[in-house]
PDB file of C-alpha atoms in Angstrom:
ATOM      1  CA  UNK W 800      85.204  57.815  99.121  1.00 64.00           C
ATOM      2  CA  UNK W 801      84.876  58.919  95.498  1.00 64.00           C
ATOM      3  CA  UNK W 802      86.633  62.189  94.654  1.00 71.00           C
ATOM      4  CA  UNK W 803      84.369  65.217  94.370  1.00 72.00           C
ATOM      5  CA  UNK W 804      84.425  66.783  90.879  1.00 80.00           C
ATOM      6  CA  UNK W 805      86.140  70.162  90.832  1.00 82.00           C
ATOM      7  CA  UNK W 806      83.100  71.929  89.435  1.00 84.00           C
ATOM      8  CA  UNK W 807      80.996  70.621  92.302  1.00 89.00           C
ATOM      9  CA  UNK W 808      83.507  72.012  94.787  1.00 88.00           C
ATOM     10  CA  UNK W 809      83.439  75.355  92.975  1.00 90.00           C
ATOM     11  CA  UNK W 810      79.628  75.317  92.889  1.00 89.00           C
ATOM     12  CA  UNK W 811      79.389  74.791  96.648  1.00 93.00           C
ATOM     13  CA  UNK W 812      82.089  77.287  97.621  1.00 96.00           C
ATOM     14  CA  UNK W 813      81.422  80.049  95.090  1.00 97.00           C
ATOM     15  CA  UNK W 814      78.534  81.886  96.838  1.00 97.00           C
ATOM     16  CA  UNK W 815      80.123  81.505 100.280  1.00 97.00           C
ATOM     17  CA  UNK W 816      83.495  82.788  99.094  1.00 97.00           C
ATOM     18  CA  UNK W 817      82.192  85.869  97.315  1.00 98.00           C
ATOM     19  CA  UNK W 818      79.783  86.737 100.129  1.00 98.00           C
ATOM     20  CA  UNK W 819      82.673  86.581 102.576  1.00 98.00           C
ATOM     21  CA  UNK W 820      84.768  88.671 100.198  1.00 98.00           C
ATOM     22  CA  UNK W 821      82.126  91.395 100.000  1.00 98.00           C
ATOM     23  CA  UNK W 822      81.429  91.430 103.738  1.00 98.00           C
ATOM     24  CA  UNK W 823      84.816  90.631 105.272  1.00 97.00           C
ATOM     25  CA  UNK W 824      87.967  89.562 103.420  1.00 97.00           C
ATOM     26  CA  UNK W 825      87.711  92.278 100.772  1.00 97.00           C
ATOM     27  CA  UNK W 826      88.463  94.849 103.475  1.00 96.00           C
ATOM     28  CA  UNK W 827      91.847  93.389 104.424  1.00 96.00           C
ATOM     29  CA  UNK W 828      94.133  95.760 102.472  1.00 96.00           C
ATOM     30  CA  UNK W 829      92.314  98.842 103.739  1.00 96.00           C
ATOM     31  CA  UNK W 830      92.226  97.439 107.296  1.00 96.00           C
ATOM     32  CA  UNK W 831      96.007  96.955 107.365  1.00 96.00           C
ATOM     33  CA  UNK W 832      96.691 100.368 105.813  1.00 95.00           C
ATOM     34  CA  UNK W 833      94.300 102.065 108.237  1.00 95.00           C
ATOM     35  CA  UNK W 834      95.816 100.236 111.222  1.00 96.00           C
ATOM     36  CA  UNK W 835      99.304 101.430 110.266  1.00 95.00           C
ATOM     37  CA  UNK W 836      97.976 104.960 109.796  1.00 94.00           C
ATOM     38  CA  UNK W 837      96.260 104.891 113.194  1.00 95.00           C
ATOM     39  CA  UNK W 838      99.459 103.660 114.823  1.00 95.00           C
ATOM     40  CA  UNK W 839     101.357 106.567 113.263  1.00 94.00           C
ATOM     41  CA  UNK W 840      98.750 109.067 114.440  1.00 94.00           C
ATOM     42  CA  UNK W 841      98.787 107.626 117.958  1.00 96.00           C
ATOM     43  CA  UNK W 842     102.594 107.710 118.133  1.00 95.00           C
ATOM     44  CA  UNK W 843     103.913 109.980 115.351  1.00 93.00           C
ATOM     45  CA  UNK W 844     107.573 109.007 115.382  1.00 94.00           C
ATOM     46  CA  UNK W 845     110.004 108.566 112.499  1.00 94.00           C
ATOM     47  CA  UNK W 846     110.106 104.765 112.659  1.00 95.00           C
ATOM     48  CA  UNK W 847     106.320 104.413 112.460  1.00 94.00           C
ATOM     49  CA  UNK W 848     106.230 106.844 109.554  1.00 95.00           C
ATOM     50  CA  UNK W 849     108.793 104.934 107.505  1.00 95.00           C
ATOM     51  CA  UNK W 850     107.123 101.588 108.127  1.00 95.00           C
ATOM     52  CA  UNK W 851     103.783 103.160 107.248  1.00 96.00           C
ATOM     53  CA  UNK W 852     105.212 104.256 103.887  1.00 96.00           C
ATOM     54  CA  UNK W 853     106.400 100.749 103.060  1.00 96.00           C
ATOM     55  CA  UNK W 854     103.284  99.048 104.401  1.00 96.00           C
ATOM     56  CA  UNK W 855     100.975 101.354 102.475  1.00 96.00           C
ATOM     57  CA  UNK W 856     102.883 100.764  99.243  1.00 95.00           C
ATOM     58  CA  UNK W 857     102.682  97.010  99.780  1.00 96.00           C
ATOM     59  CA  UNK W 858      98.916  97.097 100.371  1.00 97.00           C
ATOM     60  CA  UNK W 859      98.316  99.234  97.272  1.00 96.00           C
ATOM     61  CA  UNK W 860     100.078  96.752  95.015  1.00 96.00           C
ATOM     62  CA  UNK W 861      98.463  93.794  96.775  1.00 95.00           C
ATOM     63  CA  UNK W 862      95.115  95.471  96.025  1.00 96.00           C
ATOM     64  CA  UNK W 863      96.055  95.597  92.327  1.00 96.00           C
ATOM     65  CA  UNK W 864      96.689  91.839  92.483  1.00 95.00           C
ATOM     66  CA  UNK W 865      93.244  91.368  94.027  1.00 96.00           C
ATOM     67  CA  UNK W 866      91.764  93.497  91.264  1.00 97.00           C
ATOM     68  CA  UNK W 867      93.448  91.430  88.555  1.00 95.00           C
ATOM     69  CA  UNK W 868      92.207  88.159  90.057  1.00 96.00           C
ATOM     70  CA  UNK W 869      88.607  89.284  90.594  1.00 97.00           C
ATOM     71  CA  UNK W 870      88.219  91.023  87.217  1.00 97.00           C
ATOM     72  CA  UNK W 871      89.782  88.158  85.277  1.00 96.00           C
ATOM     73  CA  UNK W 872      87.505  85.654  86.977  1.00 97.00           C
ATOM     74  CA  UNK W 873      84.331  87.676  86.355  1.00 98.00           C
ATOM     75  CA  UNK W 874      85.213  88.429  82.725  1.00 98.00           C
ATOM     76  CA  UNK W 875      85.955  84.776  82.027  1.00 97.00           C
ATOM     77  CA  UNK W 876      82.676  83.840  83.725  1.00 97.00           C
ATOM     78  CA  UNK W 877      80.867  86.282  81.458  1.00 97.00           C
ATOM     79  CA  UNK W 878      82.584  84.715  78.422  1.00 97.00           C
ATOM     80  CA  UNK W 879      81.502  81.252  79.671  1.00 96.00           C
ATOM     81  CA  UNK W 880      85.113  80.138  80.020  1.00 96.00           C
ATOM     82  CA  UNK W 881      84.417  79.387  83.693  1.00 96.00           C
ATOM     83  CA  UNK W 882      81.329  77.891  85.271  1.00 96.00           C
ATOM     84  CA  UNK W 883      82.147  79.635  88.551  1.00 97.00           C
ATOM     85  CA  UNK W 884      84.408  82.688  89.068  1.00 97.00           C
ATOM     86  CA  UNK W 885      85.887  81.115  92.190  1.00 96.00           C
ATOM     87  CA  UNK W 886      87.904  78.774  89.983  1.00 95.00           C
ATOM     88  CA  UNK W 887      89.502  81.773  88.278  1.00 94.00           C
ATOM     89  CA  UNK W 888      90.429  83.348  91.603  1.00 95.00           C
ATOM     90  CA  UNK W 889      91.971  80.133  92.917  1.00 93.00           C
ATOM     91  CA  UNK W 890      93.940  79.531  89.706  1.00 90.00           C
ATOM     92  CA  UNK W 891      95.112  83.127  89.379  1.00 87.00           C
ATOM     93  CA  UNK W 892      98.903  83.410  89.036  1.00 79.00           C
ATOM     94  CA  UNK W 893     101.254  86.306  89.848  1.00 66.00           C
ATOM     95  CA  UNK W 894     102.373  86.626  86.211  1.00 63.00           C
ATOM     96  CA  UNK W 895      98.850  87.861  85.387  1.00 64.00           C
ATOM     97  CA  UNK W 896      99.032  90.785  87.793  1.00 78.00           C
ATOM     98  CA  UNK W 897      99.681  93.559  85.237  1.00 91.00           C
ATOM     99  CA  UNK W 898      96.349  95.276  84.600  1.00 94.00           C
ATOM    100  CA  UNK W 899      97.448  96.631  81.225  1.00 94.00           C
ATOM    101  CA  UNK W 900      98.197  93.090  80.036  1.00 93.00           C
ATOM    102  CA  UNK W 901      94.891  91.839  81.409  1.00 94.00           C
ATOM    103  CA  UNK W 902      92.921  94.464  79.492  1.00 96.00           C
ATOM    104  CA  UNK W 903      94.916  93.900  76.306  1.00 95.00           C
ATOM    105  CA  UNK W 904      94.263  90.158  76.492  1.00 94.00           C
ATOM    106  CA  UNK W 905      90.514  90.783  76.665  1.00 96.00           C
ATOM    107  CA  UNK W 906      90.647  93.642  74.101  1.00 97.00           C
ATOM    108  CA  UNK W 907      89.359  96.104  76.686  1.00 97.00           C
ATOM    109  CA  UNK W 908      90.276  99.638  75.656  1.00 97.00           C
ATOM    110  CA  UNK W 909      87.816 101.802  77.586  1.00 97.00           C
ATOM    111  CA  UNK W 910      85.692 101.950  80.748  1.00 97.00           C
ATOM    112  CA  UNK W 911      82.653 101.059  78.642  1.00 97.00           C
ATOM    113  CA  UNK W 912      84.464  97.969  77.350  1.00 98.00           C
ATOM    114  CA  UNK W 913      85.168  96.847  80.904  1.00 98.00           C
ATOM    115  CA  UNK W 914      81.580  97.535  81.989  1.00 98.00           C
ATOM    116  CA  UNK W 915      80.322  95.347  79.135  1.00 98.00           C
ATOM    117  CA  UNK W 916      82.980  92.638  79.609  1.00 98.00           C
ATOM    118  CA  UNK W 917      81.891  92.051  83.205  1.00 98.00           C
ATOM    119  CA  UNK W 918      78.202  92.288  82.293  1.00 97.00           C
ATOM    120  CA  UNK W 919      77.370  94.706  85.072  1.00 98.00           C
ATOM    121  CA  UNK W 920      74.106  95.881  83.482  1.00 96.00           C
ATOM    122  CA  UNK W 921      72.700  92.373  83.851  1.00 97.00           C
ATOM    123  CA  UNK W 922      73.285  92.381  87.609  1.00 98.00           C
ATOM    124  CA  UNK W 923      71.569  95.679  88.441  1.00 97.00           C
ATOM    125  CA  UNK W 924      68.224  94.666  89.966  1.00 96.00           C
ATOM    126  CA  UNK W 925      64.973  96.233  88.808  1.00 94.00           C
ATOM    127  CA  UNK W 926      64.183  97.352  92.360  1.00 94.00           C
ATOM    128  CA  UNK W 927      67.480  99.195  92.855  1.00 96.00           C
ATOM    129  CA  UNK W 928      66.069 102.724  92.678  1.00 94.00           C
ATOM    130  CA  UNK W 929      63.232 101.788  95.030  1.00 94.00           C
ATOM    131  CA  UNK W 930      65.651 100.600  97.713  1.00 94.00           C
ATOM    132  CA  UNK W 931      68.472 103.085  97.053  1.00 95.00           C
ATOM    133  CA  UNK W 932      66.872 106.201  95.515  1.00 95.00           C
ATOM    134  CA  UNK W 933      69.916 108.417  96.148  1.00 94.00           C
ATOM    135  CA  UNK W 934      72.320 106.258  94.137  1.00 96.00           C
ATOM    136  CA  UNK W 935      72.458 106.131  90.355  1.00 96.00           C
ATOM    137  CA  UNK W 936      73.706 102.553  90.199  1.00 96.00           C
ATOM    138  CA  UNK W 937      74.764 102.400  86.550  1.00 96.00           C
ATOM    139  CA  UNK W 938      76.524 105.749  86.839  1.00 96.00           C
ATOM    140  CA  UNK W 939      78.434 104.607  89.939  1.00 96.00           C
ATOM    141  CA  UNK W 940      79.497 101.332  88.340  1.00 97.00           C
ATOM    142  CA  UNK W 941      80.600 103.082  85.158  1.00 97.00           C
ATOM    143  CA  UNK W 942      82.716 105.471  87.196  1.00 96.00           C
ATOM    144  CA  UNK W 943      84.230 102.504  89.008  1.00 97.00           C
ATOM    145  CA  UNK W 944      85.159 101.062  85.624  1.00 97.00           C
ATOM    146  CA  UNK W 945      86.705 104.393  84.681  1.00 96.00           C
ATOM    147  CA  UNK W 946      88.661 104.393  87.952  1.00 96.00           C
ATOM    148  CA  UNK W 947      89.972 100.910  87.135  1.00 97.00           C
ATOM    149  CA  UNK W 948      90.881 101.614  83.510  1.00 97.00           C
ATOM    150  CA  UNK W 949      92.253 105.131  83.932  1.00 95.00           C
ATOM    151  CA  UNK W 950      93.544 105.536  87.492  1.00 94.00           C
ATOM    152  CA  UNK W 951      94.504 102.016  88.544  1.00 96.00           C
ATOM    153  CA  UNK W 952      96.048 101.049  85.209  1.00 94.00           C
ATOM    154  CA  UNK W 953      98.050 104.294  85.200  1.00 93.00           C
ATOM    155  CA  UNK W 954      99.152 104.065  88.834  1.00 93.00           C
ATOM    156  CA  UNK W 955     100.235 100.420  88.649  1.00 94.00           C
ATOM    157  CA  UNK W 956     103.776 100.857  87.374  1.00 91.00           C
ATOM    158  CA  UNK W 957     105.808  97.894  86.170  1.00 89.00           C
ATOM    159  CA  UNK W 958     108.727  99.011  88.317  1.00 90.00           C
ATOM    160  CA  UNK W 959     106.222  99.303  91.165  1.00 92.00           C
ATOM    161  CA  UNK W 960     105.321  95.637  90.740  1.00 92.00           C
ATOM    162  CA  UNK W 961     109.032  94.820  90.928  1.00 92.00           C
ATOM    163  CA  UNK W 962     109.296  96.900  94.108  1.00 94.00           C
ATOM    164  CA  UNK W 963     106.241  95.221  95.618  1.00 94.00           C
ATOM    165  CA  UNK W 964     107.647  91.753  94.935  1.00 92.00           C
ATOM    166  CA  UNK W 965     110.974  92.727  96.525  1.00 93.00           C
ATOM    167  CA  UNK W 966     109.181  94.034  99.608  1.00 94.00           C
ATOM    168  CA  UNK W 967     107.031  90.910  99.725  1.00 90.00           C
ATOM    169  CA  UNK W 968     109.739  88.322  99.141  1.00 89.00           C
ATOM    170  CA  UNK W 969     113.053  89.783 100.247  1.00 89.00           C
ATOM    171  CA  UNK W 970     112.457  93.031 102.156  1.00 91.00           C
ATOM    172  CA  UNK W 971     114.839  94.672  99.687  1.00 94.00           C
ATOM    173  CA  UNK W 972     114.174  98.193 100.884  1.00 94.00           C
ATOM    174  CA  UNK W 973     116.158 100.818 102.775  1.00 95.00           C
ATOM    175  CA  UNK W 974     114.798 103.334 105.298  1.00 95.00           C
ATOM    176  CA  UNK W 975     116.468 106.359 103.701  1.00 95.00           C
ATOM    177  CA  UNK W 976     117.173 106.470  99.973  1.00 94.00           C
ATOM    178  CA  UNK W 977     119.241 109.651 100.234  1.00 93.00           C
ATOM    179  CA  UNK W 978     121.998 107.712 101.998  1.00 93.00           C
ATOM    180  CA  UNK W 979     122.455 105.711  98.809  1.00 92.00           C
ATOM    181  CA  UNK W 980     121.708 108.382  96.200  1.00 89.00           C
ATOM    182  CA  UNK W 981     121.872 112.106  96.826  1.00 87.00           C
ATOM    183  CA  UNK W 982     119.029 112.880  94.410  1.00 88.00           C
ATOM    184  CA  UNK W 983     116.473 110.933  96.448  1.00 91.00           C
ATOM    185  CA  UNK W 984     114.570 112.363  99.408  1.00 90.00           C
ATOM    186  CA  UNK W 985     115.026 111.301 103.017  1.00 93.00           C
ATOM    187  CA  UNK W 986     112.392 108.595 102.646  1.00 93.00           C
ATOM    188  CA  UNK W 987     112.198 104.812 102.236  1.00 95.00           C
ATOM    189  CA  UNK W 988     113.360 103.404  98.906  1.00 95.00           C
ATOM    190  CA  UNK W 989     113.177  99.962  97.315  1.00 96.00           C
ATOM    191  CA  UNK W 990     115.952  98.239  95.349  1.00 94.00           C
ATOM    192  CA  UNK W 991     114.593  97.167  91.959  1.00 92.00           C
ATOM    193  CA  UNK W 992     115.995  95.936  88.650  1.00 88.00           C
ATOM    194  CA  UNK W 993     117.297  98.697  86.422  1.00 86.00           C
ATOM    195  CA  UNK W 994     115.385  98.928  83.127  1.00 76.00           C
ATOM    196  CA  UNK W 995     118.809  99.678  81.561  1.00 76.00           C
ATOM    197  CA  UNK W 996     121.021  97.085  83.283  1.00 69.00           C
ATOM    198  CA  UNK W 997     124.123  97.861  81.194  1.00 71.00           C
ATOM    199  CA  UNK W 998     124.447 101.152  83.059  1.00 73.00           C
ATOM    200  CA  UNK W 999     123.836  99.590  86.466  1.00 82.00           C
ATOM    201  CA  UNK W1000     122.038  96.375  87.462  1.00 87.00           C
ATOM    202  CA  UNK W1001     119.896  98.068  90.133  1.00 87.00           C
ATOM    203  CA  UNK W1002     117.831 101.181  90.687  1.00 89.00           C
ATOM    204  CA  UNK W1003     116.340 102.748  93.792  1.00 91.00           C
ATOM    205  CA  UNK W1004     112.628 103.528  93.814  1.00 92.00           C
ATOM    206  CA  UNK W1005     112.057 106.431  96.193  1.00 93.00           C
ATOM    207  CA  UNK W1006     108.631 106.409  97.861  1.00 92.00           C
ATOM    208  CA  UNK W1007     106.872 109.738  98.568  1.00 82.00           C
ATOM    209  CA  UNK W1008     106.972 110.765 102.223  1.00 81.00           C
ATOM    210  CA  UNK W1009     104.842 113.922 102.397  1.00 88.00           C
ATOM    211  CA  UNK W1010     101.424 113.854 104.018  1.00 88.00           C
ATOM    212  CA  UNK W1011      99.459 114.611 100.861  1.00 89.00           C
ATOM    213  CA  UNK W1012     100.967 111.654  98.981  1.00 87.00           C
ATOM    214  CA  UNK W1013     100.351 109.344 101.916  1.00 91.00           C
ATOM    215  CA  UNK W1014      96.715 110.440 102.091  1.00 90.00           C
ATOM    216  CA  UNK W1015      96.296 109.886  98.342  1.00 90.00           C
ATOM    217  CA  UNK W1016      97.793 106.409  98.475  1.00 91.00           C
ATOM    218  CA  UNK W1017      95.663 105.448 101.498  1.00 93.00           C
ATOM    219  CA  UNK W1018      92.539 106.638  99.671  1.00 94.00           C
ATOM    220  CA  UNK W1019      93.577 104.673  96.599  1.00 95.00           C
ATOM    221  CA  UNK W1020      93.716 101.431  98.618  1.00 96.00           C
ATOM    222  CA  UNK W1021      90.295 102.186 100.099  1.00 96.00           C
ATOM    223  CA  UNK W1022      88.803 103.006  96.685  1.00 96.00           C
ATOM    224  CA  UNK W1023      90.159  99.810  95.109  1.00 97.00           C
ATOM    225  CA  UNK W1024      88.690  97.645  97.818  1.00 97.00           C
ATOM    226  CA  UNK W1025      85.353  99.483  97.808  1.00 97.00           C
ATOM    227  CA  UNK W1026      85.177  99.087  94.025  1.00 98.00           C
ATOM    228  CA  UNK W1027      85.882  95.361  94.120  1.00 98.00           C
ATOM    229  CA  UNK W1028      83.460  94.751  96.975  1.00 98.00           C
ATOM    230  CA  UNK W1029      80.735  96.644  95.107  1.00 98.00           C
ATOM    231  CA  UNK W1030      81.283  94.647  91.910  1.00 98.00           C
ATOM    232  CA  UNK W1031      81.327  91.357  93.826  1.00 98.00           C
ATOM    233  CA  UNK W1032      78.116  92.374  95.612  1.00 98.00           C
ATOM    234  CA  UNK W1033      76.378  92.871  92.269  1.00 98.00           C
ATOM    235  CA  UNK W1034      77.663  89.479  91.143  1.00 98.00           C
ATOM    236  CA  UNK W1035      75.946  88.031  94.223  1.00 98.00           C
ATOM    237  CA  UNK W1036      72.745  89.980  93.573  1.00 98.00           C
ATOM    238  CA  UNK W1037      72.653  88.797  89.971  1.00 97.00           C
ATOM    239  CA  UNK W1038      73.493  85.154  90.646  1.00 97.00           C
ATOM    240  CA  UNK W1039      72.749  84.244  94.256  1.00 98.00           C
ATOM    241  CA  UNK W1040      69.680  86.139  95.452  1.00 96.00           C
ATOM    242  CA  UNK W1041      68.192  83.019  97.039  1.00 97.00           C
ATOM    243  CA  UNK W1042      71.486  82.210  98.736  1.00 97.00           C
ATOM    244  CA  UNK W1043      71.591  85.718 100.253  1.00 97.00           C
ATOM    245  CA  UNK W1044      68.051  85.313 101.473  1.00 97.00           C
ATOM    246  CA  UNK W1045      68.650  81.899 103.025  1.00 97.00           C
ATOM    247  CA  UNK W1046      72.086  82.472 104.569  1.00 96.00           C
ATOM    248  CA  UNK W1047      72.171  86.224 105.341  1.00 96.00           C
ATOM    249  CA  UNK W1048      68.462  87.063 105.603  1.00 96.00           C
ATOM    250  CA  UNK W1049      68.912  89.577 102.780  1.00 96.00           C
ATOM    251  CA  UNK W1050      65.858  90.040 100.579  1.00 96.00           C
ATOM    252  CA  UNK W1051      65.688  91.462  98.013  1.00 96.00           C
ATOM    253  CA  UNK W1052      69.337  91.094  97.030  1.00 96.00           C
ATOM    254  CA  UNK W1053      69.861  94.842  96.605  1.00 96.00           C
ATOM    255  CA  UNK W1054      69.541  95.204 100.368  1.00 97.00           C
ATOM    256  CA  UNK W1055      72.915  93.568 100.833  1.00 98.00           C
ATOM    257  CA  UNK W1056      74.221  97.143 100.869  1.00 98.00           C
ATOM    258  CA  UNK W1057      72.233  97.726 104.073  1.00 97.00           C
ATOM    259  CA  UNK W1058      74.422  95.238 105.951  1.00 97.00           C
ATOM    260  CA  UNK W1059      76.865  97.096 108.248  1.00 97.00           C
ATOM    261  CA  UNK W1060      80.065  95.876 106.495  1.00 97.00           C
ATOM    262  CA  UNK W1061      78.866  97.351 103.192  1.00 98.00           C
ATOM    263  CA  UNK W1062      77.588 100.712 104.420  1.00 97.00           C
ATOM    264  CA  UNK W1063      80.927 102.326 103.556  1.00 96.00           C
ATOM    265  CA  UNK W1064      80.705 100.853 100.045  1.00 97.00           C
ATOM    266  CA  UNK W1065      77.163 102.190  99.703  1.00 97.00           C
ATOM    267  CA  UNK W1066      78.439 105.623 100.738  1.00 96.00           C
ATOM    268  CA  UNK W1067      81.249 105.314  98.180  1.00 96.00           C
ATOM    269  CA  UNK W1068      78.693 104.567  95.454  1.00 96.00           C
ATOM    270  CA  UNK W1069      76.651 107.579  96.478  1.00 95.00           C
ATOM    271  CA  UNK W1070      79.738 109.781  96.237  1.00 94.00           C
ATOM    272  CA  UNK W1071      80.434 108.437  92.758  1.00 94.00           C
ATOM    273  CA  UNK W1072      76.879 109.338  91.814  1.00 92.00           C
ATOM    274  CA  UNK W1073      77.672 112.926  92.728  1.00 86.00           C
ATOM    275  CA  UNK W1074      81.366 113.497  91.976  1.00 80.00           C
ATOM    276  CA  UNK W1075      84.085 111.571  90.097  1.00 65.00           C
ATOM    277  CA  UNK W1076      87.314 112.884  91.636  1.00 70.00           C
ATOM    278  CA  UNK W1077      89.823 110.199  92.622  1.00 63.00           C
ATOM    279  CA  UNK W1078      93.458 110.379  93.787  1.00 63.00           C
ATOM    280  CA  UNK W1079      96.613 110.339  91.744  1.00 61.00           C
ATOM    281  CA  UNK W1080      99.784 108.823  93.203  1.00 62.00           C
ATOM    282  CA  UNK W1081     103.281 108.963  91.740  1.00 59.00           C
ATOM    283  CA  UNK W1082     106.742 107.938  92.811  1.00 62.00           C
ATOM    284  CA  UNK W1083     110.251 108.428  91.511  1.00 58.00           C
ATOM    285  CA  UNK W1084     112.834 105.851  90.456  1.00 57.00           C
ATOM    286  CA  UNK W1085     116.558 106.602  90.256  1.00 55.00           C
ATOM    287  CA  UNK W1086     119.639 104.561  89.439  1.00 50.00           C
ATOM    288  CA  UNK W1087     121.955 103.415  92.194  1.00 52.00           C
ATOM    289  CA  UNK W1088     125.392 104.730  91.277  1.00 38.00           C
TER     290      UNK W1088
END
């Protein structure tokens, strides 16, 4: 059997992959975070709380990786460097995860730059207002771009990426940072590389434990995934309207947001049409002495 050209594989898989992302797999980070939160609420003990802290942190930084992969693929597609964004997602490497670097590489300095780099205007269907009269689509998408450029880029710390990788690959965290360093709270902490290794090779990153910070971080994971699923849905509307009609019985394409898995994303877009407030999350890093 003759080998199938890579572009043919990408052509066949691309609409299926991104439809599944919008309707199913793009919810994974939020699903895990919400499951851990529900477990804590059902049995509010100290062990569940500490694992919830670590799990939530992991899902936030995994969501940033998703964001880097999806945005890079769509921007490169817009620039005609890729025939199909799926190829960019599959070839995405961990060293590209830093959003600041991504935006610098594409000379993106503002939310408007990102909006134009993806080409979102081209994917907004003419019938949008007819089918979704309560949502200002362009306004919602522009606010999503602002959320990405301002909030996500600010919240994704380089030491946080280090912490995420150490949680992911070596479970290099401790349940109570104050046992190691008196200045840290009684909360989980992650061992990371010290930015000033001559003083000490390692630092402890203390993760916030109070309810308000947990709620903010959980919302951040949800907002990231809703943003990516919305953008991917508009990619599908702009490029695969016939595919949606044939495989999902969605016609016109803008009605994809009427499918049950995307109702929460539609609600998110409506909220962005009305108010822009989004969470801020911070953490504290200290040297191990």
